[in-house]
GROMACS .gro file of C-alpha atoms in nm:
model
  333
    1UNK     CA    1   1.590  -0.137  -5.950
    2UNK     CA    2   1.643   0.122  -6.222
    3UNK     CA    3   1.769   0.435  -6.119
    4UNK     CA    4   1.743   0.793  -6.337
    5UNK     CA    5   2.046   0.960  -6.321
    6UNK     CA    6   1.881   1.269  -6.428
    7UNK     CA    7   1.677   1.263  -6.097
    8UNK     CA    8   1.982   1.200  -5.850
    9UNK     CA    9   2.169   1.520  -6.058
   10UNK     CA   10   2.173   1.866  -5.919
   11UNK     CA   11   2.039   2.160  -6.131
   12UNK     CA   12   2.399   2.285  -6.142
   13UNK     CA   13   2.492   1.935  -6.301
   14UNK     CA   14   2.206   1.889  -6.540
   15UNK     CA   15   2.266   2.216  -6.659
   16UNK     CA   16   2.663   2.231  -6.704
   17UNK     CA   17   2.622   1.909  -6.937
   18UNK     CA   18   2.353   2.089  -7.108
   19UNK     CA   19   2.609   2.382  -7.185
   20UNK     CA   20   2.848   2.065  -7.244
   21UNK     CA   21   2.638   1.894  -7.533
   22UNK     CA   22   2.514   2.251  -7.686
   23UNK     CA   23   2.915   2.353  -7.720
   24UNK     CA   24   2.802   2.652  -7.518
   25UNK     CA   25   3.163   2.592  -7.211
   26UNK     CA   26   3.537   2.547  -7.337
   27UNK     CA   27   3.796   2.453  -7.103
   28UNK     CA   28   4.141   2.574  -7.091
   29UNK     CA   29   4.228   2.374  -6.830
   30UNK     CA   30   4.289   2.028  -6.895
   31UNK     CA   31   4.233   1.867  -6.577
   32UNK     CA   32   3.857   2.041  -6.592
   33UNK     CA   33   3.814   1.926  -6.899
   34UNK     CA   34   3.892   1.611  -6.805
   35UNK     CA   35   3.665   1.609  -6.520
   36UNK     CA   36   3.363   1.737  -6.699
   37UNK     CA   37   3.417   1.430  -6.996
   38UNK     CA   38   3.368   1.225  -6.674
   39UNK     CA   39   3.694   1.133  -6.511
   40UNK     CA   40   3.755   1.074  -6.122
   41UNK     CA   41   3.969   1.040  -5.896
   42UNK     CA   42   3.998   0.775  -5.657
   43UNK     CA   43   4.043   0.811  -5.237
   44UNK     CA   44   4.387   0.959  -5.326
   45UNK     CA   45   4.463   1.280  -5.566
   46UNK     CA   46   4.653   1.095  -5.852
   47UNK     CA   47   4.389   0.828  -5.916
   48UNK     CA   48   4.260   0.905  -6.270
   49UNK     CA   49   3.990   0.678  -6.295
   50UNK     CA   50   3.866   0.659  -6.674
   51UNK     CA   51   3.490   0.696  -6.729
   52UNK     CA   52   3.228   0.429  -6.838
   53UNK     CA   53   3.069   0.678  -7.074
   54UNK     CA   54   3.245   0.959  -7.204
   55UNK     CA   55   3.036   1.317  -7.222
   56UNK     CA   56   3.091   1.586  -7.373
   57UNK     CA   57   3.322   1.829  -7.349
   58UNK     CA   58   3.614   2.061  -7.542
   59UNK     CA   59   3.937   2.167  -7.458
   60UNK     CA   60   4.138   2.486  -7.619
   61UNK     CA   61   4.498   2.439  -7.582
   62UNK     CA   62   4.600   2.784  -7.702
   63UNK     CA   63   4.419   2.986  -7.412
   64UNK     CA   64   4.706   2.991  -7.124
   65UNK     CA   65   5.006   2.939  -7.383
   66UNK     CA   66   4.920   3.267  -7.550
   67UNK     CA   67   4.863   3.478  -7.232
   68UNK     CA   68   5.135   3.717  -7.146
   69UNK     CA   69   5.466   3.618  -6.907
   70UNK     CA   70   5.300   3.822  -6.657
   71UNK     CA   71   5.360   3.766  -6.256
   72UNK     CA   72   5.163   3.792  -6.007
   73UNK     CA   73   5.338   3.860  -5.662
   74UNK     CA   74   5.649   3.664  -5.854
   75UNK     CA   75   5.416   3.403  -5.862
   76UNK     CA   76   5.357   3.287  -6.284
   77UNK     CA   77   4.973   3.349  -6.382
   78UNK     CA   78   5.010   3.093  -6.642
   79UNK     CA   79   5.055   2.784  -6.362
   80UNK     CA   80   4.829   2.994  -6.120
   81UNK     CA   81   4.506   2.941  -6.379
   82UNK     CA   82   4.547   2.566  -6.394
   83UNK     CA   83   4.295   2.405  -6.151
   84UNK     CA   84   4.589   2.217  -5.928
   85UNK     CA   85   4.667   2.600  -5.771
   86UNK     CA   86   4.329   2.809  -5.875
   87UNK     CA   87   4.109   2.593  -5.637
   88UNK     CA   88   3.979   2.817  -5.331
   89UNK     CA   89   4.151   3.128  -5.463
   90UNK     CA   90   3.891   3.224  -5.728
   91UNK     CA   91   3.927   3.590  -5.613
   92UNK     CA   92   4.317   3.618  -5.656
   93UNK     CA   93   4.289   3.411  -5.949
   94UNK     CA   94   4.026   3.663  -6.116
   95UNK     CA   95   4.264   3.949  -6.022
   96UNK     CA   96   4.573   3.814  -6.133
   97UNK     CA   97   4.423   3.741  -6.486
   98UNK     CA   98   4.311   4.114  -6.502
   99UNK     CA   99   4.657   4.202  -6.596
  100UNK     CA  100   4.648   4.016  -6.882
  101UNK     CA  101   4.354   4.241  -7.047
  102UNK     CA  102   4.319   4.618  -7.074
  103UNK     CA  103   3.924   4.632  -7.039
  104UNK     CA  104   3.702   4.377  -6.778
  105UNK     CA  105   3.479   4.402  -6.522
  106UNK     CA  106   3.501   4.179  -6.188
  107UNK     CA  107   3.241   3.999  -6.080
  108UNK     CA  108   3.154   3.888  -5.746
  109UNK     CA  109   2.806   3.678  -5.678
  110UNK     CA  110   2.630   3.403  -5.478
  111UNK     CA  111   2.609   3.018  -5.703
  112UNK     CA  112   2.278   2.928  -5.560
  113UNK     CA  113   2.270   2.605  -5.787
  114UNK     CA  114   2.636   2.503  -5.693
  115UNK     CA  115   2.531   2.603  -5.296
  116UNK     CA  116   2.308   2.292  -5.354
  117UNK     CA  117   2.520   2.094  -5.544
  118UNK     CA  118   2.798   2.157  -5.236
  119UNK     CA  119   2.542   2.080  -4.980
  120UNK     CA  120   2.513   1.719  -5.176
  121UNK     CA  121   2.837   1.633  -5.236
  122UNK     CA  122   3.017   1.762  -4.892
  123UNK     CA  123   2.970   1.699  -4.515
  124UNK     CA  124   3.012   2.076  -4.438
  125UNK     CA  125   2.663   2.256  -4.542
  126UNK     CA  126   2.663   2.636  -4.684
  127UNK     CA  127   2.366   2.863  -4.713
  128UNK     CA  128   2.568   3.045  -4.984
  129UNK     CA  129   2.871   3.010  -5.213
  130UNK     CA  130   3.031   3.299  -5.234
  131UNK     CA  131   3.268   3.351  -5.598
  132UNK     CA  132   3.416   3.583  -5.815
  133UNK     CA  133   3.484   3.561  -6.192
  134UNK     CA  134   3.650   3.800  -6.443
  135UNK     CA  135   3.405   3.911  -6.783
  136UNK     CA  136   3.546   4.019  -7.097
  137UNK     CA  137   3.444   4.145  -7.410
  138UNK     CA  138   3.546   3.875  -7.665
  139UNK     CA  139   3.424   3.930  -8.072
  140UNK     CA  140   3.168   4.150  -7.908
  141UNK     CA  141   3.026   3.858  -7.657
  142UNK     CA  142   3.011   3.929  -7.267
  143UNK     CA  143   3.225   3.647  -7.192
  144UNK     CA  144   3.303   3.470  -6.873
  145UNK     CA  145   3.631   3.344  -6.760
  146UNK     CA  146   3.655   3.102  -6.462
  147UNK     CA  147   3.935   3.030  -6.330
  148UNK     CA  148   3.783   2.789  -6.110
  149UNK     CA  149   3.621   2.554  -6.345
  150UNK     CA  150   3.859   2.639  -6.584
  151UNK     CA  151   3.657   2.748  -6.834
  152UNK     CA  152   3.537   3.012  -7.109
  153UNK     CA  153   3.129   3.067  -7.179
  154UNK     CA  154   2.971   3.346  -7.281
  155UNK     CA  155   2.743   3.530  -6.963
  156UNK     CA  156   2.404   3.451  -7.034
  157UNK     CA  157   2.522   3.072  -7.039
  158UNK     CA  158   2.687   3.122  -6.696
  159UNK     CA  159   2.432   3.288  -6.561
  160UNK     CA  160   2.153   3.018  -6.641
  161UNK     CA  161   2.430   2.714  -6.523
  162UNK     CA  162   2.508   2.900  -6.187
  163UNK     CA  163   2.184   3.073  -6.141
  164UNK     CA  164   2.355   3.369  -5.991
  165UNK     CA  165   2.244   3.619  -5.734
  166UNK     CA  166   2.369   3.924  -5.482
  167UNK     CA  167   2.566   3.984  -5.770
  168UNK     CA  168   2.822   4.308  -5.695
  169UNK     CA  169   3.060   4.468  -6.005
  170UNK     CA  170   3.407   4.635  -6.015
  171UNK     CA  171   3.505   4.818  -6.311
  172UNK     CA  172   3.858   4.821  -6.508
  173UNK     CA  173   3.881   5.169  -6.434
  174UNK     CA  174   3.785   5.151  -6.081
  175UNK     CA  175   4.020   4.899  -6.007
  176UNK     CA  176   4.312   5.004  -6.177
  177UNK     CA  177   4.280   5.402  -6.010
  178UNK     CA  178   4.372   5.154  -5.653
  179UNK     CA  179   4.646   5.174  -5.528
  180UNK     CA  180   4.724   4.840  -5.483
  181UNK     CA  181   4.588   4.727  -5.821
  182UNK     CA  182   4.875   4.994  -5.949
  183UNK     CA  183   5.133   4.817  -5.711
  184UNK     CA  184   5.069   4.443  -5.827
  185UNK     CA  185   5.022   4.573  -6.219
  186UNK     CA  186   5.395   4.750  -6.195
  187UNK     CA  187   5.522   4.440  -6.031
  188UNK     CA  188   5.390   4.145  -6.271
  189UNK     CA  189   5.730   4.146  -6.490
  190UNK     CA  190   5.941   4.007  -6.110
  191UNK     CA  191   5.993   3.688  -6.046
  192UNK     CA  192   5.945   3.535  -5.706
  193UNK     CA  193   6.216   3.343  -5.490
  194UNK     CA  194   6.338   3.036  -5.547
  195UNK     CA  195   6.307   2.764  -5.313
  196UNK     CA  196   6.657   2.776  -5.201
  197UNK     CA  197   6.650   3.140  -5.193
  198UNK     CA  198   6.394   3.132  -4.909
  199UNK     CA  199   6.547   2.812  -4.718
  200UNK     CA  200   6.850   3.053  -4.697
  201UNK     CA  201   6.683   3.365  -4.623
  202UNK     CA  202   6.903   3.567  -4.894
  203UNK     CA  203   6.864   3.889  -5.004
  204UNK     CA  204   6.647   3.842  -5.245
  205UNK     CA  205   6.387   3.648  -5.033
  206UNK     CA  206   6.397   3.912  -4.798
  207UNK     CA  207   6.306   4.152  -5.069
  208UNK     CA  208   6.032   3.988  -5.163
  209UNK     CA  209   5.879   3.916  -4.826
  210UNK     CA  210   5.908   4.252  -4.769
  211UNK     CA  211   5.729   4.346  -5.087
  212UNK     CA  212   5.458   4.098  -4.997
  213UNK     CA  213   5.414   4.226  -4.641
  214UNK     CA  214   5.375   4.575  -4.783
  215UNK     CA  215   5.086   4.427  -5.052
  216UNK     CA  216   4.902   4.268  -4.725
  217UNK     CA  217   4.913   4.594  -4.542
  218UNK     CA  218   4.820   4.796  -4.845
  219UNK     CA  219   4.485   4.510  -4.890
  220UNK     CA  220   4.385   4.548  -4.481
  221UNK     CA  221   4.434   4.897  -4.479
  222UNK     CA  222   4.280   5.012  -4.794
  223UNK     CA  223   3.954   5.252  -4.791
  224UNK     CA  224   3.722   5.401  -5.047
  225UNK     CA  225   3.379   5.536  -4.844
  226UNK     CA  226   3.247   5.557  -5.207
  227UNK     CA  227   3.244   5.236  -5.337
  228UNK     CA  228   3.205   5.001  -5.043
  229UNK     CA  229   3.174   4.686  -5.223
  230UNK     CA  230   3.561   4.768  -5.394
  231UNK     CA  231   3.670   4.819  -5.028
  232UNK     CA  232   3.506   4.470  -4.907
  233UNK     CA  233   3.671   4.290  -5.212
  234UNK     CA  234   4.005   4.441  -5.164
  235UNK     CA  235   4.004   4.407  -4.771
  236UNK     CA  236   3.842   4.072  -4.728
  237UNK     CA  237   3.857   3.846  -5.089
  238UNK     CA  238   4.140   3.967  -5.226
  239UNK     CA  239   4.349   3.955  -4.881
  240UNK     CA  240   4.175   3.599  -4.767
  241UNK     CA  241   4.335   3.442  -5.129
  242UNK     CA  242   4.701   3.641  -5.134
  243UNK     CA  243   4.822   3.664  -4.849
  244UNK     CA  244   5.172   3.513  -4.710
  245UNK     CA  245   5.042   3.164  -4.639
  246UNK     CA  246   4.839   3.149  -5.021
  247UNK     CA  247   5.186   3.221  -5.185
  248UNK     CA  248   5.353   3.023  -4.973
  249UNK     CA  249   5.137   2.734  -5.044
  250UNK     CA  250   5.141   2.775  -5.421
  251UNK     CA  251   5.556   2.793  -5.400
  252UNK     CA  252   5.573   2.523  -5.244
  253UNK     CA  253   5.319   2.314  -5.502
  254UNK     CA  254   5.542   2.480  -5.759
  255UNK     CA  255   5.889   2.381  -5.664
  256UNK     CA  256   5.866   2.054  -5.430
  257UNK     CA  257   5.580   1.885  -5.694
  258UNK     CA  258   5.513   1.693  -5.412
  259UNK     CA  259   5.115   1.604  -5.635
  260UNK     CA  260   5.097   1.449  -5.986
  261UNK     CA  261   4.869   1.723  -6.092
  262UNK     CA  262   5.123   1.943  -6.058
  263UNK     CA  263   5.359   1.777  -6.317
  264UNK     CA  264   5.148   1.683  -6.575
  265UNK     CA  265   5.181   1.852  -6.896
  266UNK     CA  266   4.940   1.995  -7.089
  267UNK     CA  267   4.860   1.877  -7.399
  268UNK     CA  268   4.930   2.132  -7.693
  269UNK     CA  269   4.630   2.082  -7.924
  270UNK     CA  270   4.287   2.101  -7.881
  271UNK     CA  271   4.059   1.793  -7.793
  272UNK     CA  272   3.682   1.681  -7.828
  273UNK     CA  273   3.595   1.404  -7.597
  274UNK     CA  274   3.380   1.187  -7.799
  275UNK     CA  275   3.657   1.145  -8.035
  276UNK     CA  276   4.012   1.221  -7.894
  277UNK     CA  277   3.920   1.084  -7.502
  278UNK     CA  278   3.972   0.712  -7.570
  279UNK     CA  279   4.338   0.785  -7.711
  280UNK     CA  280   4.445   1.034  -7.466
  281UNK     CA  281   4.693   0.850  -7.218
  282UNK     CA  282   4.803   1.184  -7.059
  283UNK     CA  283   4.640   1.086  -6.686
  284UNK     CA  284   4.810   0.803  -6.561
  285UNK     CA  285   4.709   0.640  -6.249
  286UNK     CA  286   5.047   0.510  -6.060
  287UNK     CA  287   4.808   0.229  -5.897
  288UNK     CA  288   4.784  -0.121  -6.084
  289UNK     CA  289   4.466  -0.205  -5.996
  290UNK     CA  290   4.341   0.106  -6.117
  291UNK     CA  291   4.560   0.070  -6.452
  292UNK     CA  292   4.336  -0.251  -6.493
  293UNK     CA  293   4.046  -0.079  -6.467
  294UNK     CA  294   4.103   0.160  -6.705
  295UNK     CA  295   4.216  -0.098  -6.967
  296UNK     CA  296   3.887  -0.311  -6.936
  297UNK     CA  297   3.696   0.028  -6.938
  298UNK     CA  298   3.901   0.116  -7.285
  299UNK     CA  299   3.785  -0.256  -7.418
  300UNK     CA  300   3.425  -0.198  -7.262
  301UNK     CA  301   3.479   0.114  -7.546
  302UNK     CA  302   3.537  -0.132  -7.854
  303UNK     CA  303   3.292  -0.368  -7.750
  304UNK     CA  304   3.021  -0.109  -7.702
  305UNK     CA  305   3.093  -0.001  -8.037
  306UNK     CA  306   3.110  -0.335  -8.195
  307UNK     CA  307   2.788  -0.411  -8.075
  308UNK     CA  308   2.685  -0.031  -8.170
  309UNK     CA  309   2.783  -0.103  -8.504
  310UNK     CA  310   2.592  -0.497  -8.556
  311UNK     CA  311   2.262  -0.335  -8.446
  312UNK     CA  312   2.309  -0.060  -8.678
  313UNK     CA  313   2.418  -0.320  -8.938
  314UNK     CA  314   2.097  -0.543  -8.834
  315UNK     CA  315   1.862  -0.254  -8.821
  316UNK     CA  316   1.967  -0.143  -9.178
  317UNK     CA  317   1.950  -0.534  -9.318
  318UNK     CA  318   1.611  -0.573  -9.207
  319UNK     CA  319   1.500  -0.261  -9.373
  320UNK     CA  320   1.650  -0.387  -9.714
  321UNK     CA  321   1.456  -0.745  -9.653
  322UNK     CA  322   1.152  -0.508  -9.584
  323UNK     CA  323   1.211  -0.352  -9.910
  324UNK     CA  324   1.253  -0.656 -10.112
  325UNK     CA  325   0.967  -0.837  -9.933
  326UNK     CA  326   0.753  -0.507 -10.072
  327UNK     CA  327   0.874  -0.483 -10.402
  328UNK     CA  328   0.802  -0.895 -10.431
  329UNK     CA  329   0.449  -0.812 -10.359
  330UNK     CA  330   0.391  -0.528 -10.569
  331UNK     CA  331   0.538  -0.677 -10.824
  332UNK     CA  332   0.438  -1.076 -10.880
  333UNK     CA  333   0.121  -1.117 -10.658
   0.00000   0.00000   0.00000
């Protein structure tokens, strides 16, 4: 029975590989980019599987390396963006690359297509998915950076991927005149603990737990009557994403590596799937029979092409024989 995988896809999905095949989405993060060329992972988190048929997809390598050093609550913004530590903390995330840029707006908004496209994929169903994302003025484009996804589009794209709603703003200006925006922007030049530091509970751990503790009163405790949706973000996103436990759990990512993901290294040029995908080794599954998977998948590739290439060369043959049968005709009957 022949099955249209265009019918089984969500709206979110049909339309992401739209933006895909139009060049309208970049990633910056590999692992997303990865994922949206149509890699997988197997029942545990290291188990690259390689895809049958490559899509789509680009990947700027200059994005994160040319970001500043910046901090945020000592944690490094430039390992926080990739997708191994930004998963579930879209709000932080989106706050902790607003120090990076002068002028941007937050956003805040319900993914009715990607509601659906959760409802599909996990046991656990949502009436709404709630997410925030950080726009940018870029070569005068409203651009969209998701730290989530990983990835750079411009907003009208976004919007028409996403197909957002309840949609609620906060303004450079109104979130650097906070308090606590001021506190985490004077504070993204300080390093955080290391490991050993906190297994020994030395002076400067207990600096910086106190400086965190401070940060998570400041976010319960902060109030603005006039702008109730800065308030709500501040009180509930921002403290839900980076508070003592978030930090604690990206620390311990960072410094134990205890997940692959977490040490692979990003490659340092930019790559187009349909031409750079079959030669990029970089995910390595640590499971033979996986391994052999991927290698017959990577021969399926040169036989597909080989027989790609002898219809091509068949098609074009039987054109010339076309030709010369005509020009017999036309010429000695």
């Amino acid at each position: 029975m022949f099955i249209d995988i265009d019918e089984i896809m969500t709206l979110y999905e049909r339309r992401m590989q739209k933006a895909q095949d139009n060049d309208r989405v970049i990633f910056y993060d590999y692992l997303s980019y990865k994922r949206a060329a149509g890699w997988w992972i197997g029942f545990i988190n290291d188990d690259w599987n390689r895809p049958c048929r490559i899509k789509r997809a680009k990947y700027n390598s200059s994005f994160l390396k040319n970001l500043p050093d910046y901090y945020f609550l000592g944690f490094p913004i430039k390992d926080l963006l990739k997708s191994c530590y930004s998963g579930g903390y879209c709000h932080a995330c989106a706050i902790a690359l607003s120090l990076c840029f002068d002028d941007f707006e937050i956003i805040t908004c319900n993914l009715k297509n990607y509601a659906t496209y959760y409802n599909k994929e996990s046991d656990t169903k949502i009436n709404e998915f709630e997410h925030t994302f950080i726009v940018i003025n870029l070569d005068g484009i409203k651009t969209v950076i998701d730290t989530t996804w990983g990835m750079i589009t411009d907003f009208e794209t976004y919007k028409h991927i996403f197909d957002i709603n309840k949609i609620r703003r906060i303004s450079s200006e109104d979130l650097k005149s906070t308090e606590i925006y001021k506190y985490i922007e004077t504070r993204k030049y300080d390093v955080g603990p290391s490991k050993e530091s906190e297994y020994h509970e030395d002076e400067t751990y207990k600096k910086y737990s106190s400086m965190l503790h401070e940060y998570m009163d400041m976010c319960k405790n902060y109030s603005n009557p006039d702008n109730e949706h800065l308030q709500d973000f501040i009180n509930r996103c921002l403290y839900k994403t980076s508070n003592s436990k978030c930090l604690y759990n990206w620390r311990t990512s960072q410094y134990f590596k205890s997940i692959i993901d977490y040490r692979i290294q990003y490659p340092s040029s930019d790559l187009f799937s349909l031409t750079d995908d079959e030669f990029d080794f970089t995910l390595e599954s640590p499971y033979e029979e996986t391994r052999k998977r991927n290698r017959g998948v990577l021969e399926n590739y040169h036989k597909d092409k080989i027989e790609e290439t002898k219809s091509q060369d068949n098609k074009l043959k039987s054109k010339v024989l076309k030709l010369v049968k005509a020009f017999k005709e036309y010429y000695f009957y």
